[in-house]
C-alpha atoms as a printed R data frame, in Angstrom:
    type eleno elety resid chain resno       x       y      z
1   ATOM     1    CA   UNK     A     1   3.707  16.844 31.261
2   ATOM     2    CA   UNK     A     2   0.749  15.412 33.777
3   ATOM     3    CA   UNK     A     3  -2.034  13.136 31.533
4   ATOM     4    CA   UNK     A     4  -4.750  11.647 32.844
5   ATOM     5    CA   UNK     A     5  -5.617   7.899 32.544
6   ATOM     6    CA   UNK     A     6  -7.310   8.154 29.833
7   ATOM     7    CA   UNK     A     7  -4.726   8.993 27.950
8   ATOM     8    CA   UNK     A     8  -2.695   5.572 28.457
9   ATOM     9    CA   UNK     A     9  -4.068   4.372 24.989
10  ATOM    10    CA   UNK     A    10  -2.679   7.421 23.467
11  ATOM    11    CA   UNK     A    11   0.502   7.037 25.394
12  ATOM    12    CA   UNK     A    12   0.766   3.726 24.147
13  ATOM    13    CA   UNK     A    13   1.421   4.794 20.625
14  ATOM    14    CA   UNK     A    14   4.762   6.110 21.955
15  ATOM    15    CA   UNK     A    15   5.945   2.994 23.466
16  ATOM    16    CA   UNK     A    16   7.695   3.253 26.973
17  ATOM    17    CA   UNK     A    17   7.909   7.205 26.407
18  ATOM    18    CA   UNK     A    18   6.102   9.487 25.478
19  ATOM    19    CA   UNK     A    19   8.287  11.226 22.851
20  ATOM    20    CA   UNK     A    20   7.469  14.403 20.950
21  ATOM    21    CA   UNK     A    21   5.428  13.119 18.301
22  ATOM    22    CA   UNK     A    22   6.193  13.991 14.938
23  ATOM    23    CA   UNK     A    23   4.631  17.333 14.247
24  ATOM    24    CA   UNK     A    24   3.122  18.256 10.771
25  ATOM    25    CA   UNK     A    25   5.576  21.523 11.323
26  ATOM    26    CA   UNK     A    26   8.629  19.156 10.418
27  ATOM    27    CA   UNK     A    27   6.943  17.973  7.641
28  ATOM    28    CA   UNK     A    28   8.998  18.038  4.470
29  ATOM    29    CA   UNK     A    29   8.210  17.665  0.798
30  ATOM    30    CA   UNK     A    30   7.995  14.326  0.111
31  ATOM    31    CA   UNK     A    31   8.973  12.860 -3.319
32  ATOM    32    CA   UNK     A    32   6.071  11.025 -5.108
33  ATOM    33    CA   UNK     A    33   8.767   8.991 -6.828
34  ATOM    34    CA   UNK     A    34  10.041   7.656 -3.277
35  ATOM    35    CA   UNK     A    35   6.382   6.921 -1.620
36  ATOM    36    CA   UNK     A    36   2.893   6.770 -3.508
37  ATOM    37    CA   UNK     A    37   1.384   5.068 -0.258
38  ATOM    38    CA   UNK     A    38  -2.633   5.072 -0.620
39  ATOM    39    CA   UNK     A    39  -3.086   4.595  3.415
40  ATOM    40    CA   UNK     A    40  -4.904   1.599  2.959
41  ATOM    41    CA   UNK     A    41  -3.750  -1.646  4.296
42  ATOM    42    CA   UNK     A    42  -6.282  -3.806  3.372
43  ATOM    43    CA   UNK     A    43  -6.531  -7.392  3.522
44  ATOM    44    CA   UNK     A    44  -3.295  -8.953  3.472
45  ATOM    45    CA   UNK     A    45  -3.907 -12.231  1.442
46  ATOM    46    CA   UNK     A    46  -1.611 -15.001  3.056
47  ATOM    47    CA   UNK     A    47   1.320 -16.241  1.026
48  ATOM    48    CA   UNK     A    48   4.374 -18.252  1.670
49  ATOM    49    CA   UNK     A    49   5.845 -17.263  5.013
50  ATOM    50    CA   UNK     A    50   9.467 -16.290  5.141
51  ATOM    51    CA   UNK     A    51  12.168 -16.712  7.785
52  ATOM    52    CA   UNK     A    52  12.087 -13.265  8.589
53  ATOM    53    CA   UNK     A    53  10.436 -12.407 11.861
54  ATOM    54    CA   UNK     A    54   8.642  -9.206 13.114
55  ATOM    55    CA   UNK     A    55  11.676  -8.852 15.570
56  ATOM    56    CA   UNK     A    56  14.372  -9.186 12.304
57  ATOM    57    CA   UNK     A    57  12.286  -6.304 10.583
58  ATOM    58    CA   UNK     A    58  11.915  -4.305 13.518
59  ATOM    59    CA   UNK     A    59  15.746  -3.921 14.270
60  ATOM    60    CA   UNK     A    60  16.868  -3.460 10.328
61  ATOM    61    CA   UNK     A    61  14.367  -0.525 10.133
62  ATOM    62    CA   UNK     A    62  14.758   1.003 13.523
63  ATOM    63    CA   UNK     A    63  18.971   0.982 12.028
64  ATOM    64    CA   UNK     A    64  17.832   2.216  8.224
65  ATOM    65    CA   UNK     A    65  15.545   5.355 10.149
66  ATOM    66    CA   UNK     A    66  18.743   5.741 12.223
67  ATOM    67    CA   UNK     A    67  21.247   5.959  9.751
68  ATOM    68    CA   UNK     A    68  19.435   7.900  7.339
69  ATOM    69    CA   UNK     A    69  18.423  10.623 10.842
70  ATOM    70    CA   UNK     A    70  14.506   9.723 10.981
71  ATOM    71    CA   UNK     A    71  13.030  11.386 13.994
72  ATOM    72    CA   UNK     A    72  11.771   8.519 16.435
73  ATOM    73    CA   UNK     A    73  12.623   5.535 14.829
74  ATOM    74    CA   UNK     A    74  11.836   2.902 17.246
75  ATOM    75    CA   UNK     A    75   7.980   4.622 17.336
76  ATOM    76    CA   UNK     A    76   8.226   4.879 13.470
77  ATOM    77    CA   UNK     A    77   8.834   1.074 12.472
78  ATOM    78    CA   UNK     A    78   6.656  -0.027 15.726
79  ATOM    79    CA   UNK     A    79   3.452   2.017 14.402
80  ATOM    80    CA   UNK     A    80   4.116   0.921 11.046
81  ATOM    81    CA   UNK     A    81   3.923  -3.428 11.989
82  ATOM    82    CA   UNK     A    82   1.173  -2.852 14.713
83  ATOM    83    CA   UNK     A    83  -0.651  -1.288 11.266
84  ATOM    84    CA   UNK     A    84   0.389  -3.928  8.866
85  ATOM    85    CA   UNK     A    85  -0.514  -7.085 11.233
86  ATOM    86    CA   UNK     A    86  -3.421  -5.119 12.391
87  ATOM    87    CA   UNK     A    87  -2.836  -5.219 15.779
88  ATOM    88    CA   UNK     A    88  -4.594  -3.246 18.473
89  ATOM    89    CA   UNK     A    89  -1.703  -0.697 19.009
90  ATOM    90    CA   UNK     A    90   1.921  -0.669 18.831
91  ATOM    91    CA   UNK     A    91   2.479  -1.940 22.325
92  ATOM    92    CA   UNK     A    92   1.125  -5.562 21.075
93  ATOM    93    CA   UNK     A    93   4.017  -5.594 18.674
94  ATOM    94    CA   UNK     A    94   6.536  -6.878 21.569
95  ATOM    95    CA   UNK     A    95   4.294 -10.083 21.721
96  ATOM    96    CA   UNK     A    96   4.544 -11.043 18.261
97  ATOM    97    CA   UNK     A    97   8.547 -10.429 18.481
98  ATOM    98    CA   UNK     A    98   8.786 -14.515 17.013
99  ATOM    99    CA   UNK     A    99   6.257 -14.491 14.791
100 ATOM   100    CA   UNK     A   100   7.037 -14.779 11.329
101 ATOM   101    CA   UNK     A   101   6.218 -12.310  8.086
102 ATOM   102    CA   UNK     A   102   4.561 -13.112  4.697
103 ATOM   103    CA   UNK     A   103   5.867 -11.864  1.637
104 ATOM   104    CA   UNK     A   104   2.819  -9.505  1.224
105 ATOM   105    CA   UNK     A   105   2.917  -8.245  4.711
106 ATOM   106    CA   UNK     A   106   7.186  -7.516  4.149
107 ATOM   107    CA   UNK     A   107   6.410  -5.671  0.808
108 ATOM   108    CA   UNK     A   108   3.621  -3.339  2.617
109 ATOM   109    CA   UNK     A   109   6.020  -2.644  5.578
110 ATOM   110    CA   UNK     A   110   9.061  -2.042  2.673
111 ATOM   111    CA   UNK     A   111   6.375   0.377  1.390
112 ATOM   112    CA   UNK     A   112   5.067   1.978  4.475
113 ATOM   113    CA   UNK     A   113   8.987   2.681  5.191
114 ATOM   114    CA   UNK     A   114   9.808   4.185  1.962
115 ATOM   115    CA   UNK     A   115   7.286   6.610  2.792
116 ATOM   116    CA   UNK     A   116   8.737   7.117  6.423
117 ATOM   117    CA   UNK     A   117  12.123   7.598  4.993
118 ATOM   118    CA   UNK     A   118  10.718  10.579  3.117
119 ATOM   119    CA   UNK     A   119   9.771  12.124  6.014
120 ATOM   120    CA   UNK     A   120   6.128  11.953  5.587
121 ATOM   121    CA   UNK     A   121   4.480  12.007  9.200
122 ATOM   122    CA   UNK     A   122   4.100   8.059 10.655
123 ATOM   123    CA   UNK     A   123   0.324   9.787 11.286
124 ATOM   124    CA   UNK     A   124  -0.311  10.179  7.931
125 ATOM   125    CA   UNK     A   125   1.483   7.002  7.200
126 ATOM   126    CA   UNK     A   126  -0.879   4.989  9.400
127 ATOM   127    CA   UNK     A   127  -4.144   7.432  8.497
128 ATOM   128    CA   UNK     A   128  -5.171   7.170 12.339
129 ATOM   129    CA   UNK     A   129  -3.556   8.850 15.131
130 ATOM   130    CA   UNK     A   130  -4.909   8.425 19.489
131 ATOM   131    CA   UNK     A   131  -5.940  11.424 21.198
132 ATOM   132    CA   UNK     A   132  -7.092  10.881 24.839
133 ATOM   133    CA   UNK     A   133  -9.022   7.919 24.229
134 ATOM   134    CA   UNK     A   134 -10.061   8.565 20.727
135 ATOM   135    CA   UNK     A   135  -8.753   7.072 17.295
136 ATOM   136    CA   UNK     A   136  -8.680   9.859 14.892
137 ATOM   137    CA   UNK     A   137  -8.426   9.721 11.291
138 ATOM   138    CA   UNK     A   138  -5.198  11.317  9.733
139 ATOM   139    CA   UNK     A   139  -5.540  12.465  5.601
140 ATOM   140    CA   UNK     A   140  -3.129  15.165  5.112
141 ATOM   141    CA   UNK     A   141  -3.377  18.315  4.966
142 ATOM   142    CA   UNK     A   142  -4.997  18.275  8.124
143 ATOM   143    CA   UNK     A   143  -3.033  19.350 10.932
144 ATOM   144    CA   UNK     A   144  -1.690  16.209 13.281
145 ATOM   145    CA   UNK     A   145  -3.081  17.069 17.322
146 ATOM   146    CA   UNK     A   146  -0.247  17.401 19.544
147 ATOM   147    CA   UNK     A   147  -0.327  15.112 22.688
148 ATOM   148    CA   UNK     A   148   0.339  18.549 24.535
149 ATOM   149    CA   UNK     A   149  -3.110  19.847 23.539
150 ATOM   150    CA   UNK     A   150  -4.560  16.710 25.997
151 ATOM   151    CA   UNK     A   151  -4.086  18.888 28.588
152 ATOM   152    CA   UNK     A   152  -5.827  21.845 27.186
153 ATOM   153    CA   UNK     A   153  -8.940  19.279 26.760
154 ATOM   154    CA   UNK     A   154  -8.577  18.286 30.122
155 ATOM   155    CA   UNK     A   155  -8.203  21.810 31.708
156 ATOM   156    CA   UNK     A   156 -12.086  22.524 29.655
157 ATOM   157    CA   UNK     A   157 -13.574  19.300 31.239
158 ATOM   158    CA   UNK     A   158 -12.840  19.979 34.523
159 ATOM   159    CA   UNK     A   159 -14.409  23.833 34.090
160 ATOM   160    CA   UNK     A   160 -17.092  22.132 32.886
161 ATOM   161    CA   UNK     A   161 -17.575  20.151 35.459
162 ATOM   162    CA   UNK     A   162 -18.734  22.625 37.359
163 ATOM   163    CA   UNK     A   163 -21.479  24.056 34.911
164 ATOM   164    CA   UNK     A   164 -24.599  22.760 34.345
165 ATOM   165    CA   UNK     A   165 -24.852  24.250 31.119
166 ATOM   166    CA   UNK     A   166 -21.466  24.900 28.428
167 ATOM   167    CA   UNK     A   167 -21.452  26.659 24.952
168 ATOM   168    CA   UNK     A   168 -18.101  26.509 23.298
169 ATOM   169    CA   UNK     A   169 -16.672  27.242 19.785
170 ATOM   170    CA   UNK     A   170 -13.514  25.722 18.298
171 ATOM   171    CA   UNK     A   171 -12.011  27.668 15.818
172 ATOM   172    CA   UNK     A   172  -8.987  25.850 13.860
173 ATOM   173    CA   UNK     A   173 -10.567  22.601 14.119
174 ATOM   174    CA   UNK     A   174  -8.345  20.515 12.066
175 ATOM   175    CA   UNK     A   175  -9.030  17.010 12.807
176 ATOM   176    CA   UNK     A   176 -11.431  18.157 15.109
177 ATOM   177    CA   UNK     A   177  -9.702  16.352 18.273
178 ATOM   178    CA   UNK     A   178 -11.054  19.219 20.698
179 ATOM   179    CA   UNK     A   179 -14.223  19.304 20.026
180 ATOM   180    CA   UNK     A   180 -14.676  15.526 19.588
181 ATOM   181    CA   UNK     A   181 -13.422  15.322 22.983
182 ATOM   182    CA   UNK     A   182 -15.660  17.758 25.222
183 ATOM   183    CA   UNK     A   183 -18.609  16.087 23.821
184 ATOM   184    CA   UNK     A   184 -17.617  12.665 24.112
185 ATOM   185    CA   UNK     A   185 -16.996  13.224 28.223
186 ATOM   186    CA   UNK     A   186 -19.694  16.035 28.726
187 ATOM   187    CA   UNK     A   187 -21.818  14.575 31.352
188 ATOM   188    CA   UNK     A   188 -25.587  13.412 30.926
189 ATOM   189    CA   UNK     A   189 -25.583  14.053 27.148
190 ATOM   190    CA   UNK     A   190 -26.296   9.849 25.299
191 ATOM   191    CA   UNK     A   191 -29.464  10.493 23.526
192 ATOM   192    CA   UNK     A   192 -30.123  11.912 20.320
193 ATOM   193    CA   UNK     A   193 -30.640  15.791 20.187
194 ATOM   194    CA   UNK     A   194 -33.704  15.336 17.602
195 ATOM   195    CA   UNK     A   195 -35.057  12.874 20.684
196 ATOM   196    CA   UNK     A   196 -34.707  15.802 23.455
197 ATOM   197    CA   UNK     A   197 -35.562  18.759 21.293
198 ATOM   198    CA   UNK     A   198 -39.156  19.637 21.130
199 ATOM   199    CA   UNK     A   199 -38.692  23.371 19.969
200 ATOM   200    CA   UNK     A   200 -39.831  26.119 22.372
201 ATOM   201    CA   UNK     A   201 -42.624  24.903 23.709
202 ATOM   202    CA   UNK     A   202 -41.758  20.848 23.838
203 ATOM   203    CA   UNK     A   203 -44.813  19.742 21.309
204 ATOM   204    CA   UNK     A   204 -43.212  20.739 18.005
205 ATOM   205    CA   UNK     A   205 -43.446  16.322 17.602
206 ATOM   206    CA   UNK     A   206 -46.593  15.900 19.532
207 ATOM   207    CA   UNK     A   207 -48.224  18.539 17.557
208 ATOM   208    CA   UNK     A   208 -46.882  16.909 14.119
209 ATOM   209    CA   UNK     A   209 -48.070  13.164 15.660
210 ATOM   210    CA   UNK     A   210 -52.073  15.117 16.244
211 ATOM   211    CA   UNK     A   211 -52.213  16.723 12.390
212 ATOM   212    CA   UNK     A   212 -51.337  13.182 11.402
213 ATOM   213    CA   UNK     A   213 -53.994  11.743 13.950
214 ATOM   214    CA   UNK     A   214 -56.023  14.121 12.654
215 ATOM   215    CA   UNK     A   215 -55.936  13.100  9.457
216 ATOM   216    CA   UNK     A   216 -55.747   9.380  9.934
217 ATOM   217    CA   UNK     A   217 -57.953   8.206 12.936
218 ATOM   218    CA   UNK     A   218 -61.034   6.591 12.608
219 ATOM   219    CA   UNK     A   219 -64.223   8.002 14.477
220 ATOM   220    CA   UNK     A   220 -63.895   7.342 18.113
221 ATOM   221    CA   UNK     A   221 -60.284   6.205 17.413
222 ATOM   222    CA   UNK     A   222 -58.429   6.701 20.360
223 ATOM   223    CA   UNK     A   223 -54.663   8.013 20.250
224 ATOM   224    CA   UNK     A   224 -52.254   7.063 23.287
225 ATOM   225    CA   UNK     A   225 -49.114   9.500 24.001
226 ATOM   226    CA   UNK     A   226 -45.790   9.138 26.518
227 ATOM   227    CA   UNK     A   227 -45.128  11.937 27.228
228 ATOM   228    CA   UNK     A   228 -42.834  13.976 29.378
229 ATOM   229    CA   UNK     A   229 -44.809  14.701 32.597
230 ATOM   230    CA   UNK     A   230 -45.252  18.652 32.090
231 ATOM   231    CA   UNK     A   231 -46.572  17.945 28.618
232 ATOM   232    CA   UNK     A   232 -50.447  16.515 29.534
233 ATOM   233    CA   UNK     A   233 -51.940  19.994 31.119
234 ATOM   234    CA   UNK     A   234 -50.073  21.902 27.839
235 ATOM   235    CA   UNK     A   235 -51.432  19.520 25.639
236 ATOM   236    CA   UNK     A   236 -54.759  19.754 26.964
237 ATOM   237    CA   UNK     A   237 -54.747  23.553 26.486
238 ATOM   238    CA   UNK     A   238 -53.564  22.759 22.833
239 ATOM   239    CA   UNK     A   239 -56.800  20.670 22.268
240 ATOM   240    CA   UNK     A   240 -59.272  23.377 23.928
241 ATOM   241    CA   UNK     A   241 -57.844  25.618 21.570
242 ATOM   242    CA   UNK     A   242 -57.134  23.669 18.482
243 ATOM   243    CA   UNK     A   243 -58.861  20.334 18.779
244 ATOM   244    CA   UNK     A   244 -62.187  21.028 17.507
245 ATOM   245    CA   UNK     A   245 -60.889  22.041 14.250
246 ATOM   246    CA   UNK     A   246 -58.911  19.306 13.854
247 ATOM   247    CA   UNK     A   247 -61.272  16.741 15.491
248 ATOM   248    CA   UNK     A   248 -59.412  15.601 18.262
249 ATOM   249    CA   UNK     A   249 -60.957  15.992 22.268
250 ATOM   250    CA   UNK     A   250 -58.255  15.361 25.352
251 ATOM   251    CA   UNK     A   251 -60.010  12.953 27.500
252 ATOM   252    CA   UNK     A   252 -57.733  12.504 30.551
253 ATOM   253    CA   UNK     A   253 -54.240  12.275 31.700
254 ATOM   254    CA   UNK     A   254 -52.869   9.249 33.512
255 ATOM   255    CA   UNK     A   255 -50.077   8.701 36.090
256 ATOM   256    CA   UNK     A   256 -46.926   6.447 35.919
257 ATOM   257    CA   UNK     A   257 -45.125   4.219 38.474
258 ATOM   258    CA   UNK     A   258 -43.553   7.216 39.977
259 ATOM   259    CA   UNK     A   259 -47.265   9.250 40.086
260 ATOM   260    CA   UNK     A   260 -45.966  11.564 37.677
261 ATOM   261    CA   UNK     A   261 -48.522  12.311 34.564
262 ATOM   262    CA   UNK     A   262 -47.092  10.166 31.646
263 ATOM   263    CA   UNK     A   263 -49.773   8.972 29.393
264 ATOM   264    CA   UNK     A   264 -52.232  10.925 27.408
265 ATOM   265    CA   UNK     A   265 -55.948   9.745 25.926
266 ATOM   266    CA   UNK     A   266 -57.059  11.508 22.876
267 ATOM   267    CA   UNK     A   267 -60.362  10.478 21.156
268 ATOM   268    CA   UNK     A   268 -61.408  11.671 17.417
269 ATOM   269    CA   UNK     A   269 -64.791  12.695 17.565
């Protein structure tokens, strides 16, 4: 399976491979008697540390998930510290290795791996799961993204690389991992849509800013406008039309740095 870079974080969950991860399809009924998890770690309050050390918990949970045939049970008890000591990702687990474990923090690992021994999905377990370079939230019964389905992402960015313009619909969204993805890469799109979007003719905001104007400025108050620089000359057609019902006279356009028409004087009369 080829991955881009950007999906080392992701790739991280899995340790050194990048096993099959566990699939909502395996998913079996789990017994509410045997796990009543909440997904919430919380603040672990400190208590009296024990001798038992993240390594010693590791190794007799990694042997319970074998014995009792838990898919991926390295990955399983791994996910489940990293979540408990609130650690960055699973791969930081190997530096804590000597580092020992509170009573509190052995009970919520105990009760993370009661739920793991039910078979409930380490996804759900943990309520977060990486794709590419995303942390997404897990609540069941949505459906867990398949690492696979990074390279469907990637095969969409790089057709739309070569568009300047994409329009896409996901259908199945689930946790929404697609979607998420497209428009966190898509190129040149950072500002707010409600700051680019001036309706059809760009002055749906300018015209609301001269009704208030309007309505607000003193006589021979003067209003000053940024605008964008194809704006002025529409504006000033506006005003010919409109302004001397509303009160309002265009006085002049002015240039910026880059001799592009920027600024716009209005006057009330």
């Amino acid at each position: 399976m080829m991955l881009s870079s950007s999906s080392t974080r992701a790739a991280a969950r899995m340790g050194v491979t990048l096993l099959s991860r566990l699939q909502a399809r395996h998913i079996d009924s789990v017994p509410s008697s045997r796990c009543c998890y909440s997904g919430n770690v919380g603040s672990v309050a400190p208590q009296t540390l024990v001798t038992t050390t993240v390594r010693g918990t590791q190794e007799k949970w990694m042997k319970r998930f074998e014995s009792e045939s838990i898919p991926e049970p390295e990955t399983s008890i791994t996910n489940i510290i990293a979540h408990v000591l609130e650690l960055p990702g699973p791969g930081e687990v190997g530096n804590h290795q000597n580092s020992s474990l509170s009573e509190a923090q052995m009970a919520k690992i105990e009760e993370l791996c009661e739920c793991r021994l039910a078979r409930m999905p380490i996804q759900y377990i943990i309520r977060e799961w990486d794709f590419r370079d995303l942390t997404l939230k897990m609540i069941p019964p949505v459906f867990i993204p398949r690492p696979e389905t990074e390279e469907l992402v990637e095969l969409i960015l790089q057709q739309m690389d070569n568009k300047e313009e994409t329009l896409f619909l996901e259908i199945g969204c689930g946790t929404g991992a697609i979607s998420l993805s497209l428009l966190k890469h898509a190129p040149k799109i950072y500002e707010d849509l409600r700051a680019l979007d001036g309706g059809t003719d760009g002055l749906t905001v300018i015209k609301a800013i001269l009704r208030i104007a309007s309505r607000h400025l003193a006589k021979d108050g003067v209003l000053w406008l940024e605008v964008d620089s194809t704006h002025p000359p529409i504006i000033e057609q506006f005003l010919t039309k409109h302004g001397e019902l509303m009160g309002l006279k265009f006085m002049a356009s002015y240039k910026d740095l880059f001799q592009k028409d920027r600024f716009v004087e209005i006057v009330k009369q």
